[in-house]
Amino acid sequence: MSFGAEGPSWAISTPHTAATDAGVAAFERGGNALDAALHAAITLTVAYPHMCGVGGDLFALIQRPDGEVLALNASGRSPRGADPEAARTHHPEMPERGPVPVTVPGAVSGWHELHANGAELPWSDAFEAAARLAFDGIEVSHSLADILADPDAPHAADPLLGPLFYPAGAPLPVGATVVQSALGTTLATLAERGPGTLYGGALGAAYAEGLAARGVPVALEDLAAHRATILAPLRAPFGGFHVSVVPPNSQGFTLLEILALADRLGLDADPHGPDAGTLARVVAAAARDRERHLADPDAMLLHPSVLLDDGHLAGIADEIRAGVPDAPAAPATRGDTVALVAADARGWAVSLIQSLFWDFGSGIGEETTGIVAQNRGACFTLQPDHPNAFAPGKLPAHTLMPALVHDERGLAAVAGTMGGYGQPQIDAQTIAHAIVAGRSAADAIAAPRWIIERREPGDAGPLALVEEGLPTPVVDAIASAGFATLPVGRRTEALGHAHLIRLGPGGFDVGSDPRADGGAAAG
């Protein structure tokens, strides 16, 4: 399968060929972009089980044929039985694994909303490819094998994950076949009974009972109370374009800040251009805003419209012009997530992202259902006076952030990436490569990247990961702007994997990231 494709009727890109194939099959059966995205998303739960699943969350942007854009937030809350004081007593920082950071899974509710808002094929059809691969087996991808081979990974000891992925105590290698029968049964159950079986029904009861035995306080009542929401997107101008994202608790506004600041400062937004050093400082400044303010929207002290208004952006721009030092604000890009994009000539388009957060999420797999519990609660802080403080029944600050780009003619691009807190800057780079520098979708995705990360406590200043192949003047400019540069190998997941569709007079130009195991297709 190719990393780039063109076609007049439809396009799709995902990080795994099985998911791309499932999306293509949906198009060929008469489905639209929503059907293709839904089929691909569910297939990814089997093909990339370390990155997404029934136990994770989902965000999406949906464009309808009439031009209306819907922002879908299918993220789950902390359980009502969560105990922040106990967490503070036993942990210096919010735990990243185990029972404490487990939150209510939202992905299945997101699939349902996607289907209910314009999909044309039957709900059950979307599960066929995924269930078949779960029961019959699927080959271990390069991405999954790399995770399994990590000697520090805790997964081998889990009662579900150990027998599946570490038979005889050794991690499965690339190309080995893994059968996920319990997950297959769960997918078949969802196909037959719908999402209600998880959110308050028999499947949810089995999942909650299994979690309780592992010390996780997510109860059936938490599952029954969950609702996905459809919102109006956040939009902001960038050059002659407008970029749309999902509002908080998504970090999407950070991308809008980066692009708006680049405009305000008159920068060449090409990440390989002469202003790369200043762009890196823009990224660090936007990350500081995210760390200070992003939270459950009901807890945020500043509305995102304030963070994007002229006065606020002017203040940040003045600090950058004055050379105010950059504080180490942005957490590492770690985040095991899948993004996918789909569009069709009927006017439907989807940018969808779903995730368990870290590889295999909390590291807790529920044996009877085959569901892996996400660790999205790791995004909370234990600082009690912070808007994102850990509390019962609360949405955590969230990394997932799909994006759409429009111009005066309508939809111009559909974008999405994995990469944890690095997603805004990865999207900014791929959008700029395509929209500003005029590169094809495949070239925009494959272009070498740089990513700003926070250094370890005690280190001075933020760190820039610079991918092999970046032009030397770009690396020098970032270093001159005060960032320590760390070279990383070409096409590693440390720099995320992104997907992009560009729309033009001839139809669709779609690119898939060679850093992943997927491909692009168009027809």
Coordinates of C-alpha atoms in Angstrom, one line a residue:
M1 CA 0.0 0.0 0.0
S2 CA 1.2 3.5 -0.9
F3 CA 1.9 6.4 1.5
G4 CA 0.3 8.7 -1.0
A5 CA -2.7 8.5 -3.3
E6 CA -5.0 10.7 -5.5
G7 CA -8.6 10.2 -6.6
P8 CA -11.7 12.2 -7.5
S9 CA -14.3 10.3 -5.4
W10 CA -12.9 9.4 -1.9
A11 CA -9.8 9.2 0.2
I12 CA -8.7 7.6 3.4
S13 CA -5.5 7.3 5.4
T14 CA -4.8 5.3 8.6
P15 CA -1.7 4.0 10.5
H16 CA -2.4 0.3 9.7
T17 CA -3.1 -1.3 6.4
A18 CA -5.9 -3.5 7.8
A19 CA -7.7 -0.4 8.9
T20 CA -7.2 1.4 5.6
D21 CA -8.5 -1.7 3.8
A22 CA -11.6 -1.7 6.0
G23 CA -12.2 1.9 5.1
V24 CA -11.8 1.2 1.4
A25 CA -14.2 -1.7 1.6
A26 CA -16.8 0.6 3.3
F27 CA -16.5 3.1 0.4
E28 CA -16.7 0.3 -2.2
R29 CA -19.9 -1.0 -0.5
G30 CA -21.6 2.4 -1.0
G31 CA -20.7 4.0 2.3
N32 CA -19.5 7.6 2.8
A33 CA -16.5 9.0 4.7
L34 CA -18.2 8.5 8.0
D35 CA -18.7 4.8 7.3
A36 CA -15.1 4.5 6.1
A37 CA -13.8 6.2 9.2
L38 CA -16.0 4.1 11.5
H39 CA -14.9 0.8 9.9
A40 CA -11.3 1.8 10.1
A41 CA -11.5 3.1 13.7
I42 CA -13.0 -0.2 15.0
T43 CA -10.5 -2.3 13.0
L44 CA -7.6 -0.3 14.6
T45 CA -8.7 -1.6 18.1
V46 CA -7.5 -5.0 16.9
A47 CA -4.6 -4.0 14.6
Y48 CA -3.1 -1.5 17.1
P49 CA -4.4 -2.8 20.4
H50 CA -1.5 -1.0 22.3
M51 CA -2.8 2.4 21.1
C52 CA -6.6 2.3 21.0
G53 CA -9.5 0.2 22.1
V54 CA -13.0 -0.1 23.5
G55 CA -11.5 1.1 26.8
G56 CA -10.2 4.4 25.4
D57 CA -11.5 7.8 24.3
L58 CA -12.3 9.4 20.9
F59 CA -12.5 12.9 19.4
A60 CA -13.5 13.8 15.9
L61 CA -14.4 16.6 13.5
I62 CA -17.2 15.8 11.1
Q63 CA -17.9 18.0 8.0
R64 CA -21.4 17.5 6.6
P65 CA -22.2 18.0 2.8
D66 CA -23.9 21.4 3.7
G67 CA -20.6 22.6 5.1
E68 CA -21.6 22.4 8.8
V69 CA -18.7 21.2 11.0
L70 CA -19.5 19.1 14.1
A71 CA -17.0 18.7 17.0
L72 CA -17.4 15.3 18.7
N73 CA -16.1 14.9 22.2
A74 CA -16.3 11.3 23.4
S75 CA -13.9 11.5 26.3
G76 CA -14.7 9.9 29.7
R77 CA -14.7 11.3 33.2
S78 CA -12.9 10.2 36.3
P79 CA -15.0 7.7 38.3
R80 CA -17.2 9.1 41.1
G81 CA -15.4 6.9 43.5
A82 CA -12.0 8.5 42.7
D83 CA -10.1 9.5 45.8
P84 CA -7.8 12.5 45.1
E85 CA -6.6 12.8 48.8
A86 CA -5.5 9.1 48.8
A87 CA -3.6 9.8 45.5
R88 CA -1.9 12.8 47.1
T89 CA -1.0 10.8 50.2
H90 CA 0.6 7.9 48.3
H91 CA 2.0 9.6 45.2
P92 CA 4.1 12.7 44.7
E93 CA 2.6 13.2 41.2
M94 CA -0.4 11.8 39.4
P95 CA 0.2 8.1 38.8
E96 CA 0.7 7.1 35.2
R97 CA -0.2 3.4 35.4
G98 CA -2.3 1.2 37.5
P99 CA -5.8 1.7 38.8
V100 CA -5.7 5.4 39.8
P101 CA -5.6 7.0 36.3
V102 CA -8.3 4.8 34.8
T103 CA -11.2 6.9 33.5
V104 CA -14.6 6.0 31.9
P105 CA -14.1 4.8 28.2
G106 CA -15.7 7.1 25.6
A107 CA -14.7 5.6 22.3
V108 CA -17.7 3.4 21.8
S109 CA -20.0 6.4 22.4
G110 CA -18.0 8.2 19.8
W111 CA -18.5 5.5 17.3
H112 CA -22.2 5.6 17.9
E113 CA -22.3 9.4 17.4
L114 CA -20.3 9.1 14.2
H115 CA -22.8 6.5 12.9
A116 CA -25.8 8.5 14.0
N117 CA -24.7 11.7 12.4
G118 CA -24.7 10.6 8.8
A119 CA -23.3 7.1 8.2
E120 CA -25.2 5.0 5.6
L121 CA -24.1 1.4 6.2
P122 CA -25.6 -0.6 9.1
W123 CA -24.0 -0.2 12.5
S124 CA -23.1 -3.9 12.7
D125 CA -21.2 -3.8 9.4
A126 CA -18.6 -1.6 11.0
F127 CA -17.5 -4.4 13.3
E128 CA -17.2 -7.2 10.8
A129 CA -13.6 -6.8 9.7
A130 CA -12.4 -6.1 13.3
A131 CA -14.2 -9.1 14.8
R132 CA -12.9 -11.4 12.1
L133 CA -9.3 -10.2 12.7
A134 CA -9.7 -10.6 16.4
F135 CA -10.9 -14.2 16.2
D136 CA -8.8 -15.4 13.2
G137 CA -5.6 -13.5 14.2
I138 CA -3.6 -10.6 12.9
E139 CA 0.1 -10.2 12.4
V140 CA 2.0 -8.2 15.0
S141 CA 3.0 -4.8 13.5
H142 CA 6.3 -3.1 13.8
S143 CA 4.8 -0.5 16.2
L144 CA 3.3 -3.2 18.5
A145 CA 6.5 -5.3 18.4
D146 CA 8.6 -2.3 19.5
I147 CA 6.3 -1.7 22.5
L148 CA 6.3 -5.4 23.5
A149 CA 10.1 -5.6 23.2
D150 CA 10.6 -2.7 25.8
P151 CA 12.3 -4.5 28.7
D152 CA 10.7 -1.9 31.1
A153 CA 7.1 -2.5 29.9
P154 CA 4.8 -3.7 32.6
H155 CA 2.4 -5.5 30.3
A156 CA 3.9 -9.0 30.5
A157 CA 2.6 -9.4 34.1
D158 CA -1.0 -8.5 33.3
P159 CA -3.5 -11.4 33.3
L160 CA -4.9 -10.4 29.9
L161 CA -2.0 -8.9 28.1
G162 CA 0.7 -11.3 29.3
P163 CA -0.8 -14.5 27.8
L164 CA -1.8 -12.7 24.6
F165 CA 1.5 -10.9 23.8
Y166 CA 4.1 -12.7 25.9
P167 CA 3.5 -16.4 25.4
A168 CA 6.2 -18.4 27.2
G169 CA 7.4 -15.2 28.7
A170 CA 8.8 -13.7 25.5
P171 CA 7.3 -10.8 23.5
L172 CA 5.7 -11.6 20.2
P173 CA 8.0 -10.5 17.2
V174 CA 7.0 -8.7 14.1
G175 CA 4.9 -10.9 11.9
A176 CA 3.7 -13.3 14.6
T177 CA 0.0 -13.9 14.7
V178 CA -2.0 -12.8 17.8
V179 CA -5.6 -14.0 18.4
Q180 CA -7.7 -11.8 20.7
S181 CA -10.8 -13.9 21.2
A182 CA -12.2 -12.0 24.2
L183 CA -12.0 -8.8 22.4
G184 CA -13.6 -10.4 19.3
T185 CA -16.6 -11.4 21.5
T186 CA -16.9 -7.9 22.9
L187 CA -16.9 -6.4 19.4
A188 CA -19.5 -8.9 18.2
T189 CA -21.6 -8.0 21.3
L190 CA -21.4 -4.3 20.5
A191 CA -22.3 -5.0 16.9
E192 CA -25.4 -6.9 17.9
R193 CA -26.6 -5.0 21.0
G194 CA -25.3 -1.5 20.4
P195 CA -23.4 0.8 22.8
G196 CA -25.9 0.5 25.6
T197 CA -24.5 -2.9 26.5
L198 CA -21.3 -1.1 27.6
Y199 CA -22.9 2.0 29.1
G200 CA -25.1 0.4 31.7
G201 CA -25.7 -3.1 30.3
A202 CA -24.3 -6.6 30.6
L203 CA -20.9 -5.8 28.9
G204 CA -20.4 -2.8 31.2
A205 CA -21.3 -4.9 34.2
A206 CA -18.7 -7.5 33.3
Y207 CA -16.1 -4.8 32.6
A208 CA -16.8 -2.9 35.9
E209 CA -16.7 -6.1 37.9
G210 CA -13.3 -7.1 36.4
L211 CA -11.9 -3.6 37.1
A212 CA -13.1 -3.7 40.7
A213 CA -11.1 -6.8 41.3
R214 CA -8.0 -4.9 40.2
G215 CA -8.7 -1.9 42.4
V216 CA -10.2 0.4 39.7
P217 CA -13.2 2.4 41.0
V218 CA -15.0 2.7 37.6
A219 CA -18.4 1.4 38.4
L220 CA -21.4 0.4 36.2
E221 CA -23.1 3.7 37.3
D222 CA -20.1 5.7 35.9
L223 CA -20.5 3.9 32.6
A224 CA -24.3 4.4 32.5
A225 CA -23.8 8.1 33.2
H226 CA -21.4 8.6 30.3
R227 CA -22.5 10.7 27.3
A228 CA -20.6 11.8 24.2
T229 CA -21.2 15.4 23.2
I230 CA -21.6 17.2 19.9
L231 CA -20.2 20.8 20.0
A232 CA -19.5 23.7 17.7
P233 CA -15.8 23.7 16.8
L234 CA -13.3 26.3 17.7
R235 CA -12.0 28.3 14.7
A236 CA -9.2 30.7 14.1
P237 CA -7.7 32.3 11.0
F238 CA -4.3 31.4 9.6
G239 CA -3.2 33.3 6.5
G240 CA -6.0 33.0 4.1
F241 CA -7.4 29.9 5.8
H242 CA -9.4 29.0 8.9
V243 CA -8.5 26.1 11.1
S244 CA -11.1 24.2 13.2
V245 CA -10.5 22.1 16.3
V246 CA -12.5 20.5 19.1
P247 CA -12.9 22.8 22.1
P248 CA -11.6 21.9 25.6
N249 CA -11.0 19.5 27.2
S250 CA -9.2 18.9 24.0
Q251 CA -5.8 20.7 23.6
G252 CA -6.8 21.8 20.1
F253 CA -6.7 25.6 20.9
T254 CA -2.9 25.2 21.3
L255 CA -2.7 24.6 17.5
L256 CA -4.8 27.7 16.9
E257 CA -2.4 29.7 19.2
I258 CA 0.6 28.5 17.3
L259 CA -0.8 29.4 13.9
A260 CA -2.2 32.8 15.1
L261 CA 1.1 33.7 16.7
A262 CA 3.0 32.8 13.6
D263 CA 0.7 35.1 11.7
R264 CA 1.0 37.9 14.2
L265 CA 4.7 37.8 14.3
G266 CA 4.9 37.7 10.5
L267 CA 6.8 34.5 10.4
D268 CA 7.5 32.2 7.5
A269 CA 5.4 29.3 8.8
D270 CA 7.3 26.7 6.8
P271 CA 9.0 24.6 9.6
H272 CA 12.0 24.2 7.3
G273 CA 12.1 27.9 6.6
P274 CA 14.3 30.7 8.0
D275 CA 12.0 31.4 11.1
A276 CA 12.2 27.8 12.5
G277 CA 13.9 29.1 15.7
T278 CA 11.2 31.6 16.4
L279 CA 8.5 29.1 15.5
A280 CA 10.0 26.8 18.2
R281 CA 9.7 29.6 20.7
V282 CA 6.0 30.1 19.6
V283 CA 5.4 26.4 20.2
A284 CA 6.9 26.6 23.7
A285 CA 4.8 29.7 24.5
A286 CA 1.6 28.0 23.4
A287 CA 2.5 24.9 25.5
R288 CA 2.9 27.1 28.6
D289 CA -0.7 28.4 28.0
R290 CA -2.0 24.8 27.7
E291 CA -0.3 23.7 30.9
R292 CA -1.7 26.7 32.8
H293 CA -5.2 26.6 31.6
L294 CA -6.4 23.4 29.9
A295 CA -8.9 21.4 31.9
D296 CA -12.5 20.2 32.1
P297 CA -14.3 23.2 30.5
D298 CA -16.4 23.6 33.6
A299 CA -13.2 24.1 35.6
M300 CA -11.3 26.4 33.3
L301 CA -10.7 29.9 34.6
L302 CA -10.1 31.3 31.1
H303 CA -12.4 30.5 28.2
P304 CA -10.5 29.5 25.0
S305 CA -11.9 32.5 23.3
V306 CA -9.9 34.6 25.8
L307 CA -6.7 32.6 25.1
L308 CA -7.2 33.3 21.3
D309 CA -8.2 37.0 21.5
D310 CA -6.0 39.8 20.2
G311 CA -5.0 41.1 23.6
H312 CA -3.8 37.8 25.0
L313 CA -1.9 36.8 21.8
A314 CA -0.3 40.3 21.6
G315 CA 1.1 39.8 25.1
I316 CA 2.7 36.5 24.1
A317 CA 4.0 37.9 20.9
D318 CA 5.6 40.8 22.8
E319 CA 7.4 38.3 25.1
I320 CA 8.7 36.4 22.2
R321 CA 10.0 39.6 20.5
A322 CA 11.6 40.7 23.7
G323 CA 13.4 37.4 24.1
V324 CA 11.8 36.4 27.4
P325 CA 13.3 33.0 28.3
D326 CA 11.3 29.9 27.6
A327 CA 10.3 27.9 30.7
P328 CA 10.2 24.1 30.3
A329 CA 6.5 23.8 30.0
A330 CA 5.5 21.1 27.5
P331 CA 5.4 17.5 28.6
A332 CA 7.0 14.8 26.5
T333 CA 5.2 13.9 23.2
R334 CA 4.6 10.4 24.5
G335 CA 1.1 9.3 23.6
D336 CA 0.1 6.1 22.0
T337 CA -2.8 7.2 19.8
V338 CA -4.2 6.6 16.3
A339 CA -5.4 9.3 14.0
L340 CA -7.2 8.7 10.7
V341 CA -8.7 10.9 8.0
A342 CA -11.4 10.3 5.4
A343 CA -13.3 12.4 2.9
D344 CA -15.6 11.9 -0.1
A345 CA -16.9 13.8 -3.1
R346 CA -20.4 14.0 -1.6
G347 CA -19.0 16.5 0.9
W348 CA -18.5 14.3 4.0
A349 CA -15.1 14.5 5.8
V350 CA -13.8 13.1 9.1
S351 CA -10.7 13.7 11.1
L352 CA -10.8 11.1 14.0
I353 CA -8.4 10.3 16.8
Q354 CA -8.8 7.6 19.4
S355 CA -6.5 6.5 22.1
L356 CA -5.6 4.6 25.3
F357 CA -3.2 7.4 26.0
W358 CA 0.0 5.4 26.9
D359 CA 0.9 2.0 25.3
F360 CA -1.8 -0.3 26.6
G361 CA -3.1 2.6 28.7
S362 CA -3.1 1.8 32.4
G363 CA -1.6 -1.6 31.8
I364 CA -4.7 -3.2 33.1
G365 CA -6.6 -5.6 30.8
E366 CA -10.0 -7.0 31.9
E367 CA -9.9 -10.7 31.1
T368 CA -13.5 -11.5 30.5
T369 CA -14.2 -8.7 28.0
G370 CA -10.7 -8.3 26.5
I371 CA -10.9 -4.5 27.1
V372 CA -7.8 -2.6 28.1
A373 CA -8.4 0.3 30.5
Q374 CA -7.0 3.7 29.4
N375 CA -4.9 5.8 31.7
R376 CA -6.2 9.2 30.6
G377 CA -6.5 10.3 34.2
A378 CA -2.7 10.6 34.1
C379 CA -3.3 13.9 32.5
F380 CA -4.7 15.3 35.7
T381 CA -2.5 17.1 38.3
L382 CA -2.4 16.5 42.0
Q383 CA -2.0 20.3 42.6
P384 CA -5.3 21.0 44.3
D385 CA -5.6 24.6 43.1
H386 CA -5.0 23.9 39.4
P387 CA -8.0 23.9 37.0
N388 CA -7.0 20.4 36.0
A389 CA -6.8 19.1 39.5
F390 CA -7.8 15.4 39.9
A391 CA -11.3 15.1 41.2
P392 CA -14.3 12.7 41.0
G393 CA -16.5 12.9 37.9
K394 CA -14.2 15.3 36.0
L395 CA -12.9 15.4 32.5
P396 CA -9.1 15.4 32.3
A397 CA -7.1 17.8 30.1
H398 CA -6.9 15.8 26.8
T399 CA -4.3 15.5 24.1
L400 CA -6.6 14.3 21.3
M401 CA -7.2 17.0 18.7
P402 CA -8.4 16.5 15.1
A403 CA -8.2 19.4 12.7
L404 CA -9.9 20.7 9.6
V405 CA -8.7 23.5 7.3
H406 CA -11.0 25.7 5.2
D407 CA -10.5 28.5 2.7
E408 CA -13.0 30.7 0.8
R409 CA -14.0 27.7 -1.4
G410 CA -14.7 25.4 1.5
L411 CA -12.8 22.4 2.9
A412 CA -9.1 22.6 2.1
A413 CA -7.5 19.9 4.3
V414 CA -8.3 17.1 6.8
A415 CA -5.5 16.6 9.3
G416 CA -4.7 14.4 12.4
T417 CA -1.8 13.0 14.2
M418 CA -0.7 10.9 17.2
G419 CA 2.0 12.2 19.4
G420 CA 0.6 13.1 22.8
Y421 CA 1.3 16.7 23.8
G422 CA 3.3 17.1 20.5
Q423 CA 0.1 16.9 18.4
P424 CA -0.4 20.7 18.0
Q425 CA 3.1 21.2 16.7
I426 CA 3.0 18.2 14.4
D427 CA -0.2 19.3 12.9
A428 CA 1.1 22.9 12.6
Q429 CA 4.1 21.5 10.7
T430 CA 2.2 19.2 8.3
I431 CA -0.4 21.9 7.6
A432 CA 2.3 24.5 6.9
H433 CA 4.2 22.1 4.7
A434 CA 1.0 21.5 2.6
I435 CA -0.7 24.8 2.7
V436 CA 2.2 27.3 3.0
A437 CA 5.0 25.4 1.2
G438 CA 2.7 23.7 -1.3
R439 CA 4.0 20.2 -0.8
S440 CA 1.9 17.2 -1.6
A441 CA 0.1 15.4 1.2
A442 CA 2.5 12.5 1.2
D443 CA 5.6 14.8 1.2
A444 CA 4.1 17.1 3.9
I445 CA 3.7 14.0 6.2
A446 CA 7.0 12.4 5.4
A447 CA 9.1 15.6 5.8
P448 CA 11.5 15.5 8.7
R449 CA 10.1 17.1 11.9
W450 CA 11.3 18.9 15.0
I451 CA 9.4 18.6 18.3
I452 CA 9.7 20.7 21.5
E453 CA 9.7 18.7 24.8
R454 CA 10.2 19.5 28.4
R455 CA 13.5 18.3 29.9
E456 CA 13.9 16.4 33.1
P457 CA 13.6 18.3 36.4
G458 CA 16.7 20.3 37.1
D459 CA 17.7 20.7 33.4
A460 CA 17.7 24.2 32.0
G461 CA 15.3 25.0 29.2
P462 CA 13.2 22.9 26.9
L463 CA 14.5 20.3 24.5
A464 CA 14.1 20.0 20.7
L465 CA 14.0 16.5 19.2
V466 CA 15.4 17.0 15.7
E467 CA 14.7 14.2 13.2
E468 CA 17.5 12.9 10.9
G469 CA 17.2 14.6 7.6
L470 CA 16.3 18.1 8.9
P471 CA 18.3 20.8 7.0
T472 CA 21.3 21.9 9.1
P473 CA 20.2 25.6 9.0
V474 CA 16.9 24.6 10.7
V475 CA 18.7 22.7 13.5
D476 CA 21.1 25.6 14.0
A477 CA 18.2 28.1 14.1
I478 CA 16.4 26.1 16.8
A479 CA 19.6 25.8 18.8
S480 CA 20.3 29.5 18.5
A481 CA 16.8 30.2 19.9
G482 CA 17.9 28.6 23.2
F483 CA 16.8 25.0 22.7
A484 CA 19.0 22.0 23.4
T485 CA 18.8 19.8 20.3
L486 CA 18.7 16.0 20.5
P487 CA 19.0 14.1 17.2
V488 CA 16.6 11.2 16.7
G489 CA 16.5 8.6 13.9
R490 CA 14.5 9.0 10.8
R491 CA 10.8 8.0 10.9
T492 CA 10.5 7.0 14.5
E493 CA 7.2 7.1 16.5
A494 CA 8.9 9.6 18.9
L495 CA 7.9 12.2 16.3
G496 CA 4.3 10.9 15.9
H497 CA 2.5 9.7 12.9
A498 CA 0.2 12.0 11.0
H499 CA -2.3 11.8 8.2
L500 CA -3.5 14.4 5.8
I501 CA -6.0 14.9 2.9
R502 CA -5.7 17.9 0.7
L503 CA -8.6 18.9 -1.5
G504 CA -8.1 20.5 -4.9
P505 CA -9.8 21.0 -8.3
G506 CA -8.9 17.4 -9.3
G507 CA -10.2 15.8 -6.1
F508 CA -8.3 14.3 -3.2
D509 CA -4.5 14.2 -2.5
V510 CA -4.0 12.0 0.6
G511 CA -0.8 11.1 2.6
S512 CA -0.1 8.5 5.3
D513 CA 2.8 8.6 7.6
P514 CA 5.7 6.2 6.8
R515 CA 6.5 6.3 10.6
A516 CA 3.5 4.0 11.0
D517 CA 2.3 0.7 9.5
G518 CA -0.5 2.0 7.3
G519 CA -1.1 3.6 4.0
A520 CA -3.2 6.0 2.0
A521 CA -5.9 5.1 -0.6
A522 CA -8.1 7.0 -2.9
G523 CA -10.6 6.3 -5.6

